[in-house]
Short mmCIF file of C-alpha atoms in Angstrom, two decimals:
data_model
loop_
_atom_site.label_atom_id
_atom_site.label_comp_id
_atom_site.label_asym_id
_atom_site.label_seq_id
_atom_site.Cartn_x
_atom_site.Cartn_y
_atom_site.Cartn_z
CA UNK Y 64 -23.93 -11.03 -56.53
CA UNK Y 65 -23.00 -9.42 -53.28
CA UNK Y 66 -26.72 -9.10 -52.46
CA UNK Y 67 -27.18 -13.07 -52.63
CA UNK Y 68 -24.15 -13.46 -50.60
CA UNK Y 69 -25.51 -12.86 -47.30
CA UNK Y 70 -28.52 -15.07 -47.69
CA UNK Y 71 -26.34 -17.89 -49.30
CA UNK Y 72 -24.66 -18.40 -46.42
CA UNK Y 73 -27.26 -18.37 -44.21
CA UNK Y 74 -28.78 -21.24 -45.38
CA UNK Y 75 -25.67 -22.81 -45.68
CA UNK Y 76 -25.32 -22.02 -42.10
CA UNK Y 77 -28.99 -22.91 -41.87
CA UNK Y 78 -28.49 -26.78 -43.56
CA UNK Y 79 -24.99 -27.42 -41.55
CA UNK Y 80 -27.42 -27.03 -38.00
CA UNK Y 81 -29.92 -28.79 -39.30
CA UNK Y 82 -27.51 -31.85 -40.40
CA UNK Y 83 -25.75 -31.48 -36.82
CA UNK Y 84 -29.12 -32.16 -35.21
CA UNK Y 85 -29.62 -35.04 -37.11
CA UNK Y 86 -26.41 -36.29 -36.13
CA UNK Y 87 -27.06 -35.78 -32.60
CA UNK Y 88 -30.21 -37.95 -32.59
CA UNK Y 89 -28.39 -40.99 -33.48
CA UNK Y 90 -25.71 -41.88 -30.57
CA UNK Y 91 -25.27 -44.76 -32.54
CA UNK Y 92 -23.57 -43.65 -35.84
CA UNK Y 93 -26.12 -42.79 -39.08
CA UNK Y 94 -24.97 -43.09 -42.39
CA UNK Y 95 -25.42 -40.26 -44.85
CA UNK Y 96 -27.93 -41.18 -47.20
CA UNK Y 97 -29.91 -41.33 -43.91
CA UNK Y 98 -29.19 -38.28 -42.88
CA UNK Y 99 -29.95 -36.82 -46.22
CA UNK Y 100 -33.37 -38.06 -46.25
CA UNK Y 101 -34.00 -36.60 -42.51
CA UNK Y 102 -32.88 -33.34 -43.48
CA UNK Y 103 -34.42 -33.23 -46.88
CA UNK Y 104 -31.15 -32.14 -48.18
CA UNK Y 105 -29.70 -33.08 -51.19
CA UNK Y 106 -27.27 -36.37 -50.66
CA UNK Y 107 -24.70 -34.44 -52.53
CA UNK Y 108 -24.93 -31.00 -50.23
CA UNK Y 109 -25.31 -33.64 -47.34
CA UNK Y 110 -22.25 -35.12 -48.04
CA UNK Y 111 -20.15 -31.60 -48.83
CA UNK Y 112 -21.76 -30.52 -45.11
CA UNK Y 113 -20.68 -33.99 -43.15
CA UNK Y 114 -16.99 -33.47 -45.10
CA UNK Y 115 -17.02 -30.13 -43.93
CA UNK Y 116 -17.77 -30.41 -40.64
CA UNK Y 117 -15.64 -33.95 -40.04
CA UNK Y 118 -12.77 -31.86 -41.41
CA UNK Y 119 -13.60 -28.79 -38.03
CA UNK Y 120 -14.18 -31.71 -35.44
CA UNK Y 121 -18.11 -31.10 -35.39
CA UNK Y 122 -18.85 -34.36 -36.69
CA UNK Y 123 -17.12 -37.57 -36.76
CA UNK Y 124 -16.66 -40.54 -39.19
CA UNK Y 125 -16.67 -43.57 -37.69
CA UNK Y 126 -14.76 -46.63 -39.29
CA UNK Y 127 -18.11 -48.35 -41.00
CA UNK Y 128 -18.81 -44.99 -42.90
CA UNK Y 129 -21.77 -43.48 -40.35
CA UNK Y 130 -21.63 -39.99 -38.64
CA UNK Y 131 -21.67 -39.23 -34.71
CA UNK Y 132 -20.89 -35.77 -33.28
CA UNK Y 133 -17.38 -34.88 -32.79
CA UNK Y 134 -15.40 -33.81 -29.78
CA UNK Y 135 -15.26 -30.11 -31.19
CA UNK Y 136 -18.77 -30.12 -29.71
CA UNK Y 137 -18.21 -31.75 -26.08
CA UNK Y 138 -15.16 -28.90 -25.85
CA UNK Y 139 -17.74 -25.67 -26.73
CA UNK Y 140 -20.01 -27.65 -24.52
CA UNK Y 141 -17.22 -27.81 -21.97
CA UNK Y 142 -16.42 -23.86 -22.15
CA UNK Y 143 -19.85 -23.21 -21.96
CA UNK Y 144 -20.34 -24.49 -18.50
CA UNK Y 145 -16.65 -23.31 -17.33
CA UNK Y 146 -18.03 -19.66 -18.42
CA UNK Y 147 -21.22 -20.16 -16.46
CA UNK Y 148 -19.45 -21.44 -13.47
CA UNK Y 149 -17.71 -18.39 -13.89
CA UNK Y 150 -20.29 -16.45 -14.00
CA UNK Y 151 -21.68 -17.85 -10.63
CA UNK Y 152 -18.71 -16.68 -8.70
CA UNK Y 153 -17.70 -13.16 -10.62
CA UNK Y 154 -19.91 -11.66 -7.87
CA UNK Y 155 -18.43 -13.06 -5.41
CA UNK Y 156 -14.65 -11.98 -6.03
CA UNK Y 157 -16.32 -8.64 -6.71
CA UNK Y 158 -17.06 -8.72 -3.05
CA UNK Y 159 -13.81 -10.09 -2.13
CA UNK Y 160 -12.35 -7.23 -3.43
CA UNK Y 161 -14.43 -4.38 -2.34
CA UNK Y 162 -14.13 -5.92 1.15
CA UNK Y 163 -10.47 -6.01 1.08
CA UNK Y 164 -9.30 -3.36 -1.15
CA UNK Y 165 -7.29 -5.93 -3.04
CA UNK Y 166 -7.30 -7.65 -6.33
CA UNK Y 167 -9.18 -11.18 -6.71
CA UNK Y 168 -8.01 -13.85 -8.42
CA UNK Y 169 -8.92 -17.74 -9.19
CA UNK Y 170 -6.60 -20.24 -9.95
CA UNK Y 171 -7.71 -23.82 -11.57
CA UNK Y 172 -5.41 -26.44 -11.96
CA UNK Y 173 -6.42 -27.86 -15.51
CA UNK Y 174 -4.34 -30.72 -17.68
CA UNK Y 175 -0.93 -29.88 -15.40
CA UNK Y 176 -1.14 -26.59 -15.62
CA UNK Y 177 -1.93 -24.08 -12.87
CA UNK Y 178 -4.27 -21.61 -14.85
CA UNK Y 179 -5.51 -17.77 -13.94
CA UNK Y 180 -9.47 -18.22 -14.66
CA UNK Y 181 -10.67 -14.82 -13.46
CA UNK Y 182 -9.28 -11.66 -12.38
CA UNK Y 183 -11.18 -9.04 -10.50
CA UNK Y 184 -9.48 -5.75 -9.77
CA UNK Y 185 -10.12 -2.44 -10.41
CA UNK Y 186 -8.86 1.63 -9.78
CA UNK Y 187 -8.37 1.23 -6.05
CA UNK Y 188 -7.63 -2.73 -6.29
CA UNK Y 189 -4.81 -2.96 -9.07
CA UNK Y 190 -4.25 -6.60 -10.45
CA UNK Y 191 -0.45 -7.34 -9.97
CA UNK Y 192 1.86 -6.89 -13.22
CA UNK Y 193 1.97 -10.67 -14.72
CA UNK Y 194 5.45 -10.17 -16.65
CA UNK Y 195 5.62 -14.13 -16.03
CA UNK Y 196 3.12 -16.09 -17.11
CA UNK Y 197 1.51 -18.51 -13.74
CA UNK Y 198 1.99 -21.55 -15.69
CA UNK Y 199 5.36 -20.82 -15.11
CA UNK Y 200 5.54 -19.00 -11.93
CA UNK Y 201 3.82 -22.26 -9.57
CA UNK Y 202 6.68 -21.92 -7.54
CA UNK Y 203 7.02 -17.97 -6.84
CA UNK Y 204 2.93 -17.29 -6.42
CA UNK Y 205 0.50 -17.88 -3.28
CA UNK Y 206 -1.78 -19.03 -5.56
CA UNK Y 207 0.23 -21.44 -7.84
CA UNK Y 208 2.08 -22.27 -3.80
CA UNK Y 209 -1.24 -23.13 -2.57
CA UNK Y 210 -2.06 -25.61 -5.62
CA UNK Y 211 1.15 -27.50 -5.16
CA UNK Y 212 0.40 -28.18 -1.24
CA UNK Y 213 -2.72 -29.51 -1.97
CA UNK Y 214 -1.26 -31.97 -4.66
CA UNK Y 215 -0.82 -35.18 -3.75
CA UNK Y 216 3.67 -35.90 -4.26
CA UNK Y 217 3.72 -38.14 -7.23
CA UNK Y 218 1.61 -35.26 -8.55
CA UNK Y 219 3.77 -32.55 -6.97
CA UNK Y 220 6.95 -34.38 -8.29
CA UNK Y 221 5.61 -34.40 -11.67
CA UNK Y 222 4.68 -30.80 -11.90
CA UNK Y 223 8.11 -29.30 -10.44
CA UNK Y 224 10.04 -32.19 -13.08
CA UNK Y 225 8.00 -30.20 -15.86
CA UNK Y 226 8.91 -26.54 -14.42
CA UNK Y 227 11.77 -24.59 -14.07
CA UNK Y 228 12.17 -22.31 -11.28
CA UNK Y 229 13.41 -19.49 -12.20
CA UNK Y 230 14.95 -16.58 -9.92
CA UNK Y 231 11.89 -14.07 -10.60
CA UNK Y 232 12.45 -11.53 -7.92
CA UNK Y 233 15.59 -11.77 -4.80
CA UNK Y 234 13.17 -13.66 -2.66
CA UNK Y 235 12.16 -15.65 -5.29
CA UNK Y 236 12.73 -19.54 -3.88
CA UNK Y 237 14.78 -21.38 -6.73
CA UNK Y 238 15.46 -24.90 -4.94
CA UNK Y 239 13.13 -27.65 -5.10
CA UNK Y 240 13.65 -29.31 -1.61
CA UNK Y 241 13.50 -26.24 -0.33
CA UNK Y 242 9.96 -25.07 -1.99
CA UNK Y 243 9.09 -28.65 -0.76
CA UNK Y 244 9.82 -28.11 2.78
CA UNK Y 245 8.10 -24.92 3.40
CA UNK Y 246 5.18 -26.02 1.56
CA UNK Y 247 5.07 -29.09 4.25
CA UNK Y 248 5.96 -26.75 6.90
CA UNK Y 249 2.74 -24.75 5.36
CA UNK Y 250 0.21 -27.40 6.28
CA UNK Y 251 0.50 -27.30 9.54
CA UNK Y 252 0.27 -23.50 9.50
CA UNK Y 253 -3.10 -23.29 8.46
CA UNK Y 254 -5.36 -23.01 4.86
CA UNK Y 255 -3.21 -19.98 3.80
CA UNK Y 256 0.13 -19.66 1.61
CA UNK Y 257 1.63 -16.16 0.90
CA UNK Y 258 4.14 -15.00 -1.02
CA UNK Y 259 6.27 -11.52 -0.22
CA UNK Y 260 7.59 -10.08 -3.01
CA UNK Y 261 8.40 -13.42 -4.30
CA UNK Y 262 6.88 -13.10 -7.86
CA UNK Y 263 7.00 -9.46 -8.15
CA UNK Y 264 8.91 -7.12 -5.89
CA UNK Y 265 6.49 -4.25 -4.12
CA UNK Y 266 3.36 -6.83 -3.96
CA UNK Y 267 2.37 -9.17 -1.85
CA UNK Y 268 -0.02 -12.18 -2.09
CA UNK Y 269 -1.93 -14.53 0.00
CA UNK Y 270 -4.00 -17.76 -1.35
CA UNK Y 271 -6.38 -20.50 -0.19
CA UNK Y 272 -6.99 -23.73 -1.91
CA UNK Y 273 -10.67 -24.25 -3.95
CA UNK Y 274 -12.28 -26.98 -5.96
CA UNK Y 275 -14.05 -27.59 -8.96
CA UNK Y 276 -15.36 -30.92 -8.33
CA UNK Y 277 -12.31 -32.98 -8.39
CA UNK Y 278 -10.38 -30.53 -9.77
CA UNK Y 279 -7.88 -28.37 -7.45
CA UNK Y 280 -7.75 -24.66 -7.61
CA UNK Y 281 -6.79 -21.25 -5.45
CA UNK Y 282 -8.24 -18.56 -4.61
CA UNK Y 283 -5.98 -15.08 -3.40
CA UNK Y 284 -5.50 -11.30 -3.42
CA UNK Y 285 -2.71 -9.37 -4.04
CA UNK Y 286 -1.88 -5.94 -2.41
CA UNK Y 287 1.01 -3.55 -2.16
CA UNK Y 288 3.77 -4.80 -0.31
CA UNK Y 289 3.72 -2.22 2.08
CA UNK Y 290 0.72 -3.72 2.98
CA UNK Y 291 1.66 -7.31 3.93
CA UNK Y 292 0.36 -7.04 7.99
CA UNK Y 293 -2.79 -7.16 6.65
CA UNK Y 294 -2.39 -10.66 4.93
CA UNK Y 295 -3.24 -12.35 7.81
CA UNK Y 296 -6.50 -10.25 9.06
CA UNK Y 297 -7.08 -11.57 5.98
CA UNK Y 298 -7.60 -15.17 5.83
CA UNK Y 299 -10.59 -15.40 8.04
CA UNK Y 300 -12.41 -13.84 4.48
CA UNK Y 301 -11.05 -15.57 1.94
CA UNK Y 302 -11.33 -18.95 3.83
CA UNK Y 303 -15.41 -17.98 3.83
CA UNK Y 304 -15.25 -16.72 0.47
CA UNK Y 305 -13.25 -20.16 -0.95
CA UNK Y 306 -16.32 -22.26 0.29
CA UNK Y 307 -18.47 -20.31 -1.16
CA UNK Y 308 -16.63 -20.46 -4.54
CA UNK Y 309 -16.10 -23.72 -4.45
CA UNK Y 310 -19.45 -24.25 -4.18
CA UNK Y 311 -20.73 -22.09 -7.23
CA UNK Y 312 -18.27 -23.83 -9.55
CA UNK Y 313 -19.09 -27.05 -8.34
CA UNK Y 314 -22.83 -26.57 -8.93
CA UNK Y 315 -23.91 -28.35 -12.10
CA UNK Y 316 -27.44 -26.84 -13.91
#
Protein backbone atom coordinates (compact mmCIF):
# COMPACT_ATOMS: atom_id res chain seq x y z
CA UNK A 1 0.00 0.00 0.00
CA UNK A 2 2.62 2.47 1.00
CA UNK A 3 4.52 1.64 -2.22
CA UNK A 4 1.43 2.84 -4.45
CA UNK A 5 1.16 5.84 -2.37
CA UNK A 6 3.76 7.89 -3.84
CA UNK A 7 2.80 7.27 -7.41
CA UNK A 8 -0.98 7.81 -6.57
CA UNK A 9 -0.48 11.07 -5.85
CA UNK A 10 1.53 11.94 -8.47
CA UNK A 11 -0.85 11.48 -10.93
CA UNK A 12 -3.28 13.00 -8.93
CA UNK A 13 -0.94 15.85 -8.88
CA UNK A 14 -0.33 15.00 -12.51
CA UNK A 15 -4.42 15.24 -13.60
CA UNK A 16 -5.06 18.51 -11.22
CA UNK A 17 -2.14 20.43 -13.76
CA UNK A 18 -3.38 19.07 -16.53
CA UNK A 19 -7.17 20.23 -15.68
CA UNK A 20 -5.63 23.77 -14.61
CA UNK A 21 -4.24 24.11 -18.12
CA UNK A 22 -7.34 23.43 -19.58
CA UNK A 23 -8.89 25.95 -17.56
CA UNK A 24 -6.47 28.48 -18.50
CA UNK A 25 -7.16 28.14 -22.25
CA UNK A 26 -10.62 29.23 -21.94
CA UNK A 27 -10.73 33.04 -20.54
CA UNK A 28 -14.17 32.65 -21.17
CA UNK A 29 -15.53 30.09 -18.60
CA UNK A 30 -15.65 26.06 -19.85
CA UNK A 31 -17.96 23.82 -18.41
CA UNK A 32 -16.81 20.50 -17.04
CA UNK A 33 -17.92 17.92 -19.24
CA UNK A 34 -15.71 20.00 -21.60
CA UNK A 35 -12.99 19.97 -19.72
CA UNK A 36 -13.28 16.31 -19.12
CA UNK A 37 -13.16 15.47 -22.65
CA UNK A 38 -9.89 17.82 -23.16
CA UNK A 39 -8.16 16.18 -20.49
CA UNK A 40 -9.30 12.69 -21.18
CA UNK A 41 -10.17 12.41 -17.61
CA UNK A 42 -12.92 10.78 -16.28
CA UNK A 43 -16.07 13.41 -15.81
CA UNK A 44 -16.33 12.06 -12.35
CA UNK A 45 -12.35 12.59 -11.34
CA UNK A 46 -12.86 15.90 -13.41
CA UNK A 47 -15.39 17.03 -11.33
CA UNK A 48 -13.68 15.81 -7.73
CA UNK A 49 -10.40 17.91 -9.26
CA UNK A 50 -12.52 21.31 -10.30
CA UNK A 51 -14.31 20.86 -6.52
CA UNK A 52 -11.05 20.55 -5.17
CA UNK A 53 -9.35 23.15 -6.54
CA UNK A 54 -12.55 25.82 -6.46
CA UNK A 55 -12.54 24.95 -2.75
CA UNK A 56 -8.11 26.30 -2.62
CA UNK A 57 -8.92 29.39 -4.94
CA UNK A 58 -7.11 27.71 -8.06
CA UNK A 59 -10.12 27.59 -10.01
CA UNK A 60 -13.29 29.41 -10.00
CA UNK A 61 -17.03 28.68 -10.58
CA UNK A 62 -18.68 31.10 -12.27
CA UNK A 63 -22.55 31.65 -11.78
CA UNK A 64 -23.69 29.60 -15.19
CA UNK A 65 -21.76 26.45 -13.88
CA UNK A 66 -18.28 26.90 -16.18
CA UNK A 67 -14.68 27.06 -14.71
CA UNK A 68 -12.07 30.06 -15.08
CA UNK A 69 -8.83 30.23 -13.03
CA UNK A 70 -9.03 31.63 -9.67
CA UNK A 71 -7.30 34.51 -7.97
CA UNK A 72 -5.12 31.94 -5.86
CA UNK A 73 -3.23 31.87 -9.17
CA UNK A 74 -2.85 35.77 -10.08
CA UNK A 75 -1.47 36.02 -6.14
CA UNK A 76 1.50 33.07 -6.70
CA UNK A 77 1.80 34.83 -9.99
CA UNK A 78 2.04 38.09 -8.09
CA UNK A 79 4.83 36.73 -5.51
CA UNK A 80 6.58 35.35 -8.21
CA UNK A 81 7.48 38.57 -9.84
CA UNK A 82 7.80 40.49 -6.29
CA UNK A 83 10.60 37.66 -5.58
CA UNK A 84 12.25 38.30 -8.92
CA UNK A 85 12.17 41.97 -8.51
CA UNK A 86 13.81 41.11 -5.50
CA UNK A 87 16.15 39.29 -6.80
CA UNK A 88 17.21 42.15 -9.25
CA UNK A 89 18.15 44.45 -6.46
CA UNK A 90 19.63 41.87 -3.60
CA UNK A 91 22.95 42.77 -5.29
CA UNK A 92 22.61 45.94 -5.09
CA UNK A 93 21.91 46.43 -1.21
CA UNK A 94 24.76 43.94 -0.97
CA UNK A 95 26.81 46.78 -2.28
CA UNK A 96 25.12 49.30 -0.27
CA UNK A 97 26.25 47.66 2.56
CA UNK A 98 29.76 46.71 1.91
CA UNK A 99 30.21 50.36 0.84
CA UNK A 100 28.90 51.71 3.98
CA UNK A 101 29.49 49.25 6.62
CA UNK A 102 25.83 49.41 7.48
CA UNK A 103 22.78 47.30 7.24
CA UNK A 104 20.40 47.62 4.02
CA UNK A 105 17.02 47.64 4.08
CA UNK A 106 13.84 48.14 1.60
CA UNK A 107 10.70 49.33 2.57
CA UNK A 108 7.39 48.92 0.21
CA UNK A 109 4.35 50.47 1.04
CA UNK A 110 1.75 47.64 0.11
CA UNK A 111 -2.32 47.69 0.95
CA UNK A 112 -1.61 50.58 3.90
CA UNK A 113 0.97 49.05 5.30
CA UNK A 114 4.62 50.11 5.32
CA UNK A 115 6.35 46.61 4.80
CA UNK A 116 10.27 45.43 5.36
CA UNK A 117 10.85 43.50 1.85
CA UNK A 118 14.56 42.76 2.19
CA UNK A 119 17.17 42.98 4.69
CA UNK A 120 20.83 42.84 3.96
CA UNK A 121 23.25 42.84 6.84
CA UNK A 122 25.78 40.79 7.95
CA UNK A 123 28.92 40.23 10.84
CA UNK A 124 30.34 43.72 10.43
CA UNK A 125 26.82 45.31 9.25
CA UNK A 126 24.30 44.12 12.07
CA UNK A 127 20.52 44.57 11.09
CA UNK A 128 18.93 46.69 13.95
CA UNK A 129 16.86 44.64 16.73
CA UNK A 130 13.06 44.87 15.31
CA UNK A 131 11.33 44.37 18.89
CA UNK A 132 8.44 46.47 17.07
CA UNK A 133 7.15 45.38 14.17
CA UNK A 134 7.47 48.53 11.06
CA UNK A 135 3.90 48.24 10.39
CA UNK A 136 3.67 49.72 13.54
CA UNK A 137 6.68 51.77 14.00
CA UNK A 138 5.86 54.35 10.57
CA UNK A 139 6.22 57.03 12.85
CA UNK A 140 9.60 56.22 14.88
CA UNK A 141 11.71 54.77 11.59
CA UNK A 142 13.63 56.73 8.66
CA UNK A 143 12.31 54.38 6.54
CA UNK A 144 8.57 54.15 7.55
CA UNK A 145 9.36 58.57 8.06
CA UNK A 146 10.39 58.68 4.57
CA UNK A 147 7.14 56.76 3.22
CA UNK A 148 4.81 59.08 5.04
CA UNK A 149 6.51 62.36 3.38
CA UNK A 150 6.11 61.08 0.18
CA UNK A 151 2.31 60.31 0.77
CA UNK A 152 0.07 62.47 -0.52
CA UNK A 153 -2.24 64.01 3.11
CA UNK A 154 -5.55 62.38 2.63
CA UNK A 155 -3.24 59.38 2.38
CA UNK A 156 -0.98 60.48 5.25
CA UNK A 157 -4.16 61.27 7.37
CA UNK A 158 -5.45 57.92 6.79
CA UNK A 159 -2.40 56.00 7.72
CA UNK A 160 -1.60 57.95 11.13
CA UNK A 161 -5.87 57.56 11.91
CA UNK A 162 -5.04 53.68 11.56
CA UNK A 163 -1.69 53.83 13.82
CA UNK A 164 -0.90 54.46 17.14
CA UNK A 165 2.20 56.09 18.07
CA UNK A 166 3.57 54.70 20.63
CA UNK A 167 6.54 56.09 22.93
CA UNK A 168 9.19 53.40 21.58
CA UNK A 169 12.40 54.90 22.80
CA UNK A 170 12.76 58.80 24.85
CA UNK A 171 13.13 60.42 21.50
CA UNK A 172 10.55 58.58 20.14
CA UNK A 173 7.99 61.48 18.57
CA UNK A 174 4.39 60.55 19.98
CA UNK A 175 2.29 63.67 18.61
CA UNK A 176 0.79 63.71 15.32
CA UNK A 177 1.07 67.48 14.39
CA UNK A 178 4.21 67.33 15.47
CA UNK A 179 5.46 64.14 13.25
CA UNK A 180 3.53 66.23 10.60
CA UNK A 181 5.52 69.28 10.87
CA UNK A 182 8.94 67.93 10.77
CA UNK A 183 8.09 65.70 8.05
CA UNK A 184 7.04 69.10 6.04
CA UNK A 185 9.97 70.77 7.45
CA UNK A 186 11.84 67.49 5.87
CA UNK A 187 11.03 68.32 2.27
CA UNK A 188 12.68 71.15 2.01
CA UNK A 189 15.75 69.57 3.60
CA UNK A 190 16.49 67.34 0.95
CA UNK A 191 15.63 63.34 -0.23
CA UNK A 192 16.79 62.11 3.23
CA UNK A 193 14.83 61.39 6.65
CA UNK A 194 16.76 60.02 9.72
CA UNK A 195 15.88 58.91 12.77
CA UNK A 196 18.36 59.04 16.10
CA UNK A 197 17.64 56.64 18.41
CA UNK A 198 14.07 57.14 17.77
CA UNK A 199 13.00 53.44 17.22
CA UNK A 200 15.72 51.85 19.08
CA UNK A 201 18.10 53.57 21.44
CA UNK A 202 22.08 53.06 20.39
CA UNK A 203 21.14 53.00 16.44
CA UNK A 204 20.68 55.30 14.12
CA UNK A 205 18.95 55.35 10.68
CA UNK A 206 18.76 57.29 7.55
CA UNK A 207 16.20 56.61 4.48
CA UNK A 208 15.38 57.74 0.94
CA UNK A 209 12.14 57.30 -0.81
CA UNK A 210 11.90 54.39 -3.89
CA UNK A 211 9.24 53.14 -6.21
CA UNK A 212 7.81 50.18 -7.50
CA UNK A 213 5.91 51.49 -10.32
CA UNK A 214 3.23 53.37 -8.63
CA UNK A 215 3.85 52.00 -5.57
CA UNK A 216 5.92 54.07 -2.80
CA UNK A 217 8.74 52.57 -0.91
CA UNK A 218 12.25 53.44 1.15
CA UNK A 219 15.29 52.57 1.00
CA UNK A 220 17.93 53.11 4.38
CA UNK A 221 20.77 51.82 6.58
CA UNK A 222 21.07 51.62 10.01
CA UNK A 223 24.36 51.98 12.05
CA UNK A 224 25.44 52.37 15.63
CA UNK A 225 24.47 55.45 17.11
CA UNK A 226 27.76 56.46 17.87
CA UNK A 227 28.01 56.66 14.41
CA UNK A 228 25.33 59.19 13.37
CA UNK A 229 28.04 62.02 11.66
CA UNK A 230 28.30 59.74 9.12
CA UNK A 231 24.51 59.79 8.11
CA UNK A 232 24.91 62.54 6.08
CA UNK A 233 28.29 61.56 4.03
CA UNK A 234 25.86 59.25 3.44
CA UNK A 235 23.10 60.31 1.33
CA UNK A 236 25.02 61.13 -1.74
CA UNK A 237 25.04 56.85 -1.97
CA UNK A 238 21.93 55.88 -1.16
CA UNK A 239 20.30 58.66 -3.33
CA UNK A 240 22.41 56.75 -6.40
CA UNK A 241 21.65 53.50 -5.08
CA UNK A 242 17.53 54.38 -4.72
CA UNK A 243 17.50 55.07 -8.58
CA UNK A 244 19.02 52.29 -9.27
CA UNK A 245 16.57 50.19 -7.16
CA UNK A 246 13.85 51.71 -8.25
CA UNK A 247 14.67 50.88 -11.44
CA UNK A 248 15.25 47.00 -11.01
CA UNK A 249 11.88 46.64 -9.29
CA UNK A 250 10.21 48.59 -11.73
CA UNK A 251 11.51 46.49 -14.63
CA UNK A 252 8.85 44.09 -15.85
CA UNK A 253 10.28 40.65 -17.88
Amino acid sequence: MGGQEGPTLISSVQRAFRLMEAVGAHEGGVPAKQLARETGLALGTAYHLLRTMVHDGYVRKLDDGTFVLGERLDALHAGSRDQAALSRVRPTLTELRDGLSAAAYLTLYEEGEIRVAEIVDGPKAPRVDLWVGFEDAGHATALGKSVLRELDAEARAEYLSRHVMNDLTPRTITYRAELLRRLDAAVALGPAVTDIEEYCLGTACIAVPIRQGDTIGSLGISLDAHRAACLDDAVKTLVATAERVSRGLSLTI
